[in-house]
Short mmCIF file of C-alpha atoms and ligand atoms in Angstrom, two decimals:
data_model
loop_
_atom_site.label_atom_id
_atom_site.label_comp_id
_atom_site.label_asym_id
_atom_site.label_seq_id
_atom_site.Cartn_x
_atom_site.Cartn_y
_atom_site.Cartn_z
CA MET A 23 4.21 4.96 16.21
CA PHE A 24 2.50 1.62 16.06
CA LYS A 25 1.53 -0.57 18.96
CA LEU A 26 1.07 -4.13 19.02
CA ILE A 27 -2.03 -4.85 20.55
CA LYS A 28 -2.18 -8.84 20.55
CA LYS A 29 -0.99 -11.48 18.28
CA ASP A 30 -3.20 -14.66 16.93
CA ARG A 31 -3.05 -17.54 19.35
CA ASP A 32 -2.53 -19.80 16.23
CA THR A 33 -0.21 -18.01 13.78
CA GLN A 34 1.73 -14.65 13.21
CA ALA A 35 -1.49 -12.88 12.58
CA ARG A 36 -1.57 -9.18 14.22
CA LEU A 37 -3.69 -6.99 15.71
CA GLY A 38 -2.09 -3.42 15.86
CA LYS A 39 -2.77 0.29 15.93
CA MET A 40 -0.58 2.91 13.99
CA THR A 41 -1.50 6.81 15.61
CA THR A 42 -0.30 9.12 12.65
CA SER A 43 -1.13 13.30 12.79
CA HIS A 44 -4.09 12.61 10.82
CA GLY A 45 -5.57 9.54 13.12
CA GLU A 46 -5.48 6.12 13.71
CA VAL A 47 -4.97 3.40 12.05
CA ASP A 48 -6.20 -0.43 13.15
CA THR A 49 -4.22 -2.93 11.40
CA PRO A 50 -4.31 -5.76 9.83
CA ASN A 51 -5.61 -2.25 7.43
CA PHE A 52 -5.65 -1.80 3.33
CA MET A 53 -5.17 1.21 1.37
CA PRO A 54 -6.87 2.26 -1.55
CA VAL A 55 -4.73 3.13 -3.86
CA GLY A 56 -4.73 6.94 -4.59
CA THR A 57 -1.77 7.26 -7.13
CA VAL A 58 -1.79 10.69 -8.26
CA GLY A 59 -3.81 12.12 -5.59
CA SER A 60 -6.83 10.74 -6.02
CA VAL A 61 -8.96 7.77 -5.86
CA LYS A 62 -10.04 6.76 -9.04
CA THR A 63 -13.77 8.16 -9.38
CA LEU A 64 -14.41 8.69 -5.37
CA THR A 65 -14.04 12.05 -3.56
CA PRO A 66 -12.79 12.09 -0.32
CA ASP A 67 -16.16 12.02 1.55
CA GLU A 68 -16.97 8.67 -0.21
CA ILE A 69 -13.75 7.23 0.55
CA LYS A 70 -14.50 8.08 3.98
CA SER A 71 -17.91 6.88 4.33
CA ALA A 72 -16.53 3.07 3.14
CA ASP A 73 -14.39 3.25 6.50
CA THR A 74 -11.05 3.55 4.87
CA GLN A 75 -8.80 4.48 7.66
CA MET A 76 -5.59 5.42 5.00
CA LEU A 77 -4.74 5.18 1.40
CA LEU A 78 -1.93 5.76 -0.79
CA ALA A 79 -0.34 8.13 -3.26
CA ASN A 80 2.71 7.57 -5.38
CA ALA A 81 5.47 10.67 -5.36
CA TYR A 82 6.97 9.66 -8.72
CA HIS A 83 3.39 10.61 -10.66
CA LEU A 84 3.10 13.37 -8.11
CA PHE A 85 6.10 14.82 -8.62
CA LEU A 86 6.06 14.77 -12.47
CA ARG A 87 2.53 16.71 -12.19
CA PRO A 88 1.52 18.89 -10.87
CA GLY A 89 4.67 19.05 -8.80
CA ALA A 90 6.33 20.35 -5.60
CA GLU A 91 5.54 24.13 -6.50
CA VAL A 92 1.96 23.30 -6.81
CA ILE A 93 1.23 21.10 -3.57
CA LYS A 94 3.49 23.30 -1.76
CA GLN A 95 1.02 26.01 -2.74
CA ALA A 96 -1.77 24.57 -1.42
CA GLY A 97 -0.79 23.44 1.55
CA GLY A 98 0.06 20.02 1.56
CA LEU A 99 -0.88 17.12 -0.18
CA HIS A 100 -3.76 16.44 2.44
CA ASN A 101 -5.62 20.22 1.94
CA PHE A 102 -4.78 19.60 -1.96
CA MET A 103 -6.58 16.59 -2.38
CA ASN A 104 -9.05 17.38 0.46
CA TRP A 105 -8.48 14.05 2.33
CA SER A 106 -7.87 14.75 6.28
CA GLY A 107 -7.02 11.11 6.50
CA PRO A 108 -3.24 9.26 7.20
CA ILE A 109 -1.64 9.19 3.79
CA LEU A 110 1.41 6.81 3.11
CA THR A 111 3.22 8.07 -0.10
CA ASP A 112 5.83 5.60 -2.29
CA SER A 113 8.61 6.86 -2.83
CA GLY A 114 8.06 6.01 -6.65
CA GLY A 115 11.04 3.53 -6.81
CA TYR A 116 8.84 0.89 -8.25
CA GLN A 117 7.40 3.26 -10.98
CA VAL A 118 10.88 4.95 -12.26
CA PHE A 119 11.97 1.51 -13.43
CA SER A 120 8.34 -0.03 -14.13
CA LEU A 121 6.89 3.18 -15.87
CA ALA A 122 9.58 5.65 -17.01
CA GLN A 123 12.01 5.48 -20.12
CA LEU A 124 15.43 4.86 -20.39
CA CYS A 125 16.23 4.81 -16.27
CA LYS A 126 19.84 4.89 -16.10
CA ILE A 127 20.77 3.94 -12.11
CA LYS A 128 23.72 5.23 -10.53
CA ASP A 129 25.21 5.11 -7.66
CA ASP A 130 24.15 8.54 -6.38
CA GLY A 131 20.74 8.34 -8.08
CA VAL A 132 18.17 7.33 -11.06
CA GLU A 133 18.25 9.42 -14.16
CA PHE A 134 15.05 8.95 -16.14
CA LYS A 135 12.90 10.09 -19.05
CA SER A 136 8.91 11.25 -17.60
CA HIS A 137 6.52 8.69 -19.33
CA ILE A 138 4.24 11.79 -19.82
CA ASP A 139 6.12 14.56 -21.76
CA GLY A 140 9.50 12.67 -21.91
CA SER A 141 11.25 15.53 -19.79
CA SER A 142 14.89 14.18 -18.07
CA PHE A 143 14.89 14.15 -14.56
CA PHE A 144 17.17 12.93 -11.49
CA PHE A 145 16.58 11.38 -8.27
CA THR A 146 18.23 11.29 -5.49
CA PRO A 147 17.09 9.30 -2.19
CA GLU A 148 17.64 12.38 -0.50
CA SER A 149 15.45 14.77 -3.44
CA ILE A 150 12.46 12.30 -2.90
CA LEU A 151 11.90 12.20 0.80
CA GLU A 152 12.41 15.99 0.45
CA PHE A 153 9.57 16.07 -2.24
CA GLN A 154 7.65 13.63 0.78
CA GLN A 155 8.23 16.44 3.49
CA VAL A 156 6.42 18.74 0.85
CA LEU A 157 3.76 16.33 0.15
CA GLY A 158 3.72 16.49 3.67
CA SER A 159 1.85 12.52 3.88
CA ASP A 160 2.01 10.80 7.16
CA ILE A 161 4.32 7.64 6.37
CA MET A 162 7.05 8.39 3.72
CA MET A 163 9.23 5.39 1.68
CA VAL A 164 12.79 5.24 1.15
CA LEU A 165 13.53 5.50 -2.55
CA ASP A 166 14.70 1.72 -3.90
CA GLU A 167 15.15 -0.10 -6.68
CA CYS A 168 12.71 -2.76 -7.50
CA VAL A 169 14.52 -5.72 -9.53
CA PRO A 170 12.25 -7.36 -11.95
CA TYR A 171 11.56 -11.44 -12.12
CA PRO A 172 13.04 -13.72 -12.54
CA SER A 173 16.90 -11.74 -11.93
CA GLN A 174 20.27 -13.83 -11.27
CA HIS A 175 21.74 -13.38 -7.63
CA ASP A 176 24.70 -11.46 -8.43
CA TYR A 177 22.43 -8.51 -10.19
CA VAL A 178 19.96 -8.45 -7.26
CA LYS A 179 22.95 -8.80 -4.37
CA ARG A 180 24.45 -5.67 -6.40
CA SER A 181 21.51 -3.77 -6.31
CA LEU A 182 20.25 -4.67 -2.81
CA LYS A 183 23.82 -2.77 -2.09
CA LEU A 184 22.08 0.14 -3.76
CA THR A 185 19.44 -0.17 -2.17
CA THR A 186 20.54 -0.29 1.29
CA ASP A 187 22.78 2.75 0.59
CA TRP A 188 20.10 4.62 -0.77
CA ALA A 189 17.84 3.58 2.50
CA ARG A 190 20.79 4.83 4.66
CA ARG A 191 20.79 8.06 2.84
CA SER A 192 17.46 8.37 2.69
CA ARG A 193 17.12 7.89 7.20
CA HIS A 194 20.61 10.64 7.17
CA ARG A 195 18.67 13.12 5.58
CA PHE A 196 15.23 12.48 7.70
CA LEU A 197 17.37 12.81 10.73
CA ARG A 198 19.14 15.86 9.17
CA CYS A 199 15.65 17.31 8.57
CA LEU A 200 14.90 16.68 12.13
CA GLU A 201 17.67 18.83 13.22
CA ASP A 202 16.46 21.64 10.77
CA THR A 203 13.09 21.85 12.32
CA GLY A 204 14.58 22.31 15.64
CA SER A 205 13.54 19.22 16.80
CA GLN A 206 14.55 17.85 20.57
CA GLN A 207 16.81 14.80 21.06
CA SER A 208 14.08 13.00 22.40
CA ASP A 209 11.65 13.71 19.55
CA ARG A 210 13.84 11.93 16.91
CA ASN A 211 12.04 8.57 17.07
CA ASN A 212 9.23 10.69 16.32
CA GLY A 213 9.98 11.90 13.13
CA PRO A 214 10.25 15.87 11.74
CA ILE A 215 7.54 17.68 12.03
CA THR A 216 6.41 19.51 8.97
CA THR A 217 3.31 22.13 8.74
CA GLN A 218 1.22 19.20 8.31
CA GLY A 219 2.39 17.01 11.28
CA ARG A 220 4.78 14.21 12.47
CA GLN A 221 6.24 11.92 9.33
CA TYR A 222 7.82 8.69 9.93
CA LEU A 223 9.87 6.89 7.39
CA PHE A 224 9.75 3.33 6.59
CA GLY A 225 12.75 1.12 5.34
CA ILE A 226 12.22 -1.12 1.98
CA VAL A 227 13.39 -4.65 2.38
CA GLN A 228 14.22 -6.25 -1.02
CA GLY A 229 16.57 -8.99 -2.19
CA GLY A 230 14.72 -10.41 -4.89
CA MET A 231 13.33 -14.18 -4.31
CA TYR A 232 16.55 -14.85 -2.46
CA PHE A 233 15.96 -15.83 1.03
CA ASP A 234 19.92 -14.74 1.87
CA LEU A 235 19.32 -11.49 0.39
CA ARG A 236 16.42 -10.69 2.27
CA LYS A 237 17.90 -11.53 5.53
CA GLU A 238 20.63 -9.48 4.14
CA ALA A 239 18.51 -6.60 4.06
CA VAL A 240 16.68 -6.76 6.96
CA ASP A 241 20.20 -6.88 8.88
CA GLN A 242 20.84 -3.87 7.47
CA LEU A 243 17.81 -1.97 7.83
CA ILE A 244 17.41 -2.71 11.27
CA GLU A 245 20.90 -1.48 12.05
CA ILE A 246 19.91 1.94 9.86
CA GLY A 247 16.18 1.90 11.98
CA PHE A 248 13.47 3.09 10.78
CA ASP A 249 9.63 3.60 11.54
CA GLY A 250 8.47 0.96 9.79
CA TYR A 251 9.84 -1.73 7.30
CA ALA A 252 7.97 -2.64 4.21
CA LEU A 253 8.62 -5.56 1.53
CA GLY A 254 9.23 -4.42 -1.96
CA GLY A 255 9.32 -6.82 -5.02
CA LEU A 256 6.74 -9.29 -4.08
CA SER A 257 3.58 -10.05 -6.50
CA VAL A 258 5.86 -8.94 -9.38
CA GLY A 259 5.05 -12.23 -11.62
CA GLU A 260 6.49 -14.93 -9.06
CA PRO A 261 4.59 -17.75 -7.99
CA ARG A 262 2.13 -17.11 -5.46
CA GLU A 263 3.93 -20.21 -3.32
CA LEU A 264 7.29 -18.22 -3.44
CA MET A 265 5.98 -15.01 -2.61
CA TYR A 266 4.01 -16.54 0.37
CA ASP A 267 7.29 -18.15 1.44
CA ILE A 268 9.74 -15.31 1.53
CA VAL A 269 6.80 -13.66 3.25
CA GLU A 270 6.45 -16.52 5.98
CA SER A 271 10.29 -15.95 6.48
CA THR A 272 11.42 -12.32 6.41
CA ILE A 273 8.12 -11.05 8.41
CA PRO A 274 9.59 -13.08 11.91
CA MET A 275 13.01 -11.29 11.42
CA LEU A 276 11.40 -7.74 11.95
CA PRO A 277 10.82 -6.35 15.14
CA ASP A 278 7.46 -6.64 16.86
CA ASN A 279 6.68 -3.57 17.57
CA LYS A 280 7.02 -1.97 14.13
CA THR A 281 4.47 -1.96 11.19
CA HIS A 282 4.81 -4.46 8.56
CA TYR A 283 4.05 -3.05 4.88
CA LEU A 284 3.41 -5.79 2.21
CA MET A 285 3.48 -3.00 -0.94
CA GLY A 286 1.52 -3.53 -3.98
CA VAL A 287 -0.55 -7.26 -3.00
CA GLY A 288 -3.92 -7.20 -2.16
CA THR A 289 -6.26 -10.11 -3.57
CA ILE A 290 -8.82 -11.03 -1.58
CA ILE A 291 -5.86 -14.77 -0.89
CA ASP A 292 -2.90 -12.87 -0.41
CA ILE A 293 -4.40 -10.69 2.05
CA PHE A 294 -5.48 -13.80 4.48
CA GLU A 295 -2.06 -15.68 3.55
CA SER A 296 -0.27 -13.02 4.62
CA VAL A 297 -2.20 -11.54 7.18
CA GLU A 298 -1.53 -15.01 8.71
CA ARG A 299 2.14 -14.89 7.79
CA GLY A 300 2.50 -11.08 10.27
CA VAL A 301 1.72 -8.43 7.44
CA ASP A 302 -0.26 -5.09 9.24
CA ILE A 303 -0.81 -2.95 5.98
CA PHE A 304 -1.35 -3.11 2.55
CA ASP A 305 -2.26 -1.58 -0.58
CA CYS A 306 -3.20 -2.41 -4.38
CA VAL A 307 -5.26 -1.34 -7.21
CA VAL A 308 -7.40 -4.52 -6.92
CA PRO A 309 -10.50 -3.07 -5.82
CA THR A 310 -10.74 -0.03 -7.48
CA ARG A 311 -9.61 -1.55 -11.13
CA ASN A 312 -11.97 -4.55 -10.69
CA GLY A 313 -14.90 -1.52 -9.94
CA ARG A 314 -14.03 -0.01 -13.24
CA ASN A 315 -13.94 -2.33 -15.22
CA GLY A 316 -17.33 -4.12 -13.91
CA VAL A 317 -16.13 -6.41 -11.34
CA ALA A 318 -18.14 -6.52 -7.88
CA PHE A 319 -16.66 -7.88 -4.91
CA THR A 320 -19.21 -10.18 -3.20
CA ALA A 321 -18.49 -13.12 -0.03
CA THR A 322 -18.86 -15.47 -3.06
CA GLY A 323 -16.60 -14.33 -5.56
CA LYS A 324 -16.06 -12.07 -7.61
CA MET A 325 -19.34 -10.56 -9.92
CA GLN A 326 -18.53 -9.42 -13.47
CA ILE A 327 -21.99 -7.54 -13.54
CA ARG A 328 -21.88 -6.50 -17.31
CA ASN A 329 -23.28 -10.52 -17.17
CA ALA A 330 -25.87 -10.86 -18.82
CA ARG A 331 -27.77 -12.87 -16.19
CA PHE A 332 -28.02 -9.38 -14.13
CA LYS A 333 -29.85 -8.05 -16.81
CA ASN A 334 -33.40 -8.30 -14.60
CA ASP A 335 -32.09 -9.01 -10.90
CA ASN A 336 -33.52 -6.19 -8.84
CA THR A 337 -31.82 -7.18 -5.86
CA PRO A 338 -28.47 -5.09 -4.48
CA ILE A 339 -24.75 -6.60 -5.25
CA ASP A 340 -24.42 -7.40 -1.58
CA ARG A 341 -27.66 -7.72 1.01
CA GLU A 342 -25.22 -6.93 3.47
CA CYS A 343 -23.40 -4.27 2.72
CA VAL A 344 -24.34 -0.58 3.72
CA CYS A 345 -22.20 1.10 0.48
CA ALA A 346 -24.51 3.68 -0.76
CA CYS A 347 -24.23 1.68 -3.75
CA CYS A 348 -25.91 -1.39 -2.20
CA LYS A 349 -28.08 0.45 -0.38
CA GLY A 350 -29.43 2.36 -3.02
CA TYR A 351 -28.82 0.05 -6.37
CA ALA A 352 -29.83 -3.09 -7.68
CA ARG A 353 -27.53 -5.13 -9.88
CA SER A 354 -30.17 -4.80 -13.21
CA TYR A 355 -29.51 -0.67 -12.94
CA LEU A 356 -25.68 -1.33 -12.39
CA HIS A 357 -25.78 -4.03 -15.27
CA HIS A 358 -27.29 -0.97 -17.75
CA LEU A 359 -24.79 1.55 -16.38
CA PHE A 360 -21.87 -0.56 -17.48
CA LYS A 361 -24.07 -1.70 -20.94
CA ALA A 362 -24.17 1.90 -21.47
CA ASN A 363 -20.87 3.46 -20.45
CA GLU A 364 -22.37 5.39 -17.67
CA ILE A 365 -19.39 6.83 -15.04
CA LEU A 366 -21.56 6.35 -12.25
CA GLY A 367 -21.34 2.56 -12.77
CA LEU A 368 -17.42 2.67 -12.63
CA ARG A 369 -18.10 5.02 -9.08
CA LEU A 370 -20.70 3.07 -7.97
CA LEU A 371 -18.64 -0.19 -7.72
CA SER A 372 -15.61 1.47 -6.85
CA LEU A 373 -17.53 2.45 -3.97
CA HIS A 374 -18.71 -0.84 -2.90
CA ASN A 375 -15.41 -2.11 -3.38
CA ILE A 376 -13.32 -0.80 -1.11
CA THR A 377 -16.37 -0.93 1.20
CA PHE A 378 -15.96 -4.08 0.97
CA TYR A 379 -12.25 -4.12 1.65
CA ALA A 380 -12.58 -2.84 4.87
CA LYS A 381 -14.98 -4.58 6.17
CA LEU A 382 -13.20 -7.23 5.21
CA MET A 383 -10.06 -5.66 7.42
CA GLN A 384 -12.43 -4.78 10.10
CA ASN A 385 -13.48 -9.03 10.26
CA ILE A 386 -9.98 -9.96 10.06
CA ARG A 387 -9.21 -7.87 12.98
CA GLN A 388 -12.14 -8.73 15.41
CA ALA A 389 -10.66 -12.81 14.26
CA ILE A 390 -7.62 -11.77 15.28
CA LYS A 391 -9.09 -9.89 18.58
CA GLU A 392 -10.79 -13.53 19.72
CA ASP A 393 -8.17 -15.85 18.34
CA ARG A 394 -10.26 -17.54 15.67
CA PHE A 395 -8.42 -16.26 12.32
CA LEU A 396 -8.16 -19.47 10.97
CA GLU A 397 -11.65 -20.43 11.67
CA PHE A 398 -12.60 -17.25 10.09
CA LYS A 399 -10.20 -17.19 6.95
CA LYS A 400 -11.56 -21.69 6.77
CA GLU A 401 -15.14 -19.70 6.15
CA PHE A 402 -14.59 -17.08 4.40
CA LEU A 403 -12.46 -18.53 2.00
CA GLY A 404 -14.57 -21.61 2.07
CA ASN A 405 -17.58 -19.51 0.49
CA TYR A 406 -15.31 -17.56 -1.54
CA ASN A 407 -14.95 -18.23 -5.14
CA THR A 408 -11.51 -17.26 -6.08
ZN1 LIG B 145 -22.11 -2.11 -1.19
#
């Protein structure tokens, strides 16, 4: 499902293409986050108008609300949310450990109480995979344990053993599904076919901030065999340089012909540094959450539209930007919307920010294509006030 088109001459940056049943995704790429099946405040048409190619949704949240039956009846997540492009669903491992209450890890799965109403659930690697099959997402993620930062080596080692065991069980369940759907042996590497199309399964490299454990994780996941590989458990409070070091040492151990996904990371600087180290896809709440907080991304840095200096500024956020916000509305009006707590302000800035991110990724791809990624990075970050 992933085709490596070319590598940058001077760095590990890669140009690639993922092919899914719901369309192609040019990499490097950024996925806006639609946790509960909605990119907050935006319609799918608006998301598409921003040149977004792929969305992320979260199995943990969708399992708790609205639940499998509702989505099954609606014909899968694509139909339910009216998004026809590719969707990647996170398994919810991270959410179980960060959001749920009274979370108890057992060998066969994880017991927890819903953060919404306190009711009890038990997730197994198999049950989460089956739920993602109901969702019909194009890319499914295995259940994993995301360890907090900092954690002791022996704890992370024990956790990794469990995560690897869960990854193996997820892959077995995935292969059994192939047999259930009557796929031919030759289709095995292409994933099971649901009513929503082919699905793929990615493994998640854990191992905390320990290089030896990251290597162990990669070796074991490659032996199990996945359609793509994600780096999890990063951007959890560790120093930025340490995260880059982990990415730099881990990515080269992954197969070249598979997608490299860095989970939950997506500031502008992190994107440049990680693309340079060979990452293909990203997801993060940064553009949409900032938009709802009155912060717009521009070529010179972040702009807080509530700031008094925009009260009488009748220029758009970004003259070069093609989004509906920049085409139709001035900073003065957006400033007013935020001052008056009007929902339209949240919508317009969210739209502008995901457009900005999509355009940035497009420019990064163009730069890799022309072997001038470092030059582009230097030029962009030289103007961008972090
Ligand atoms: Zn714009």
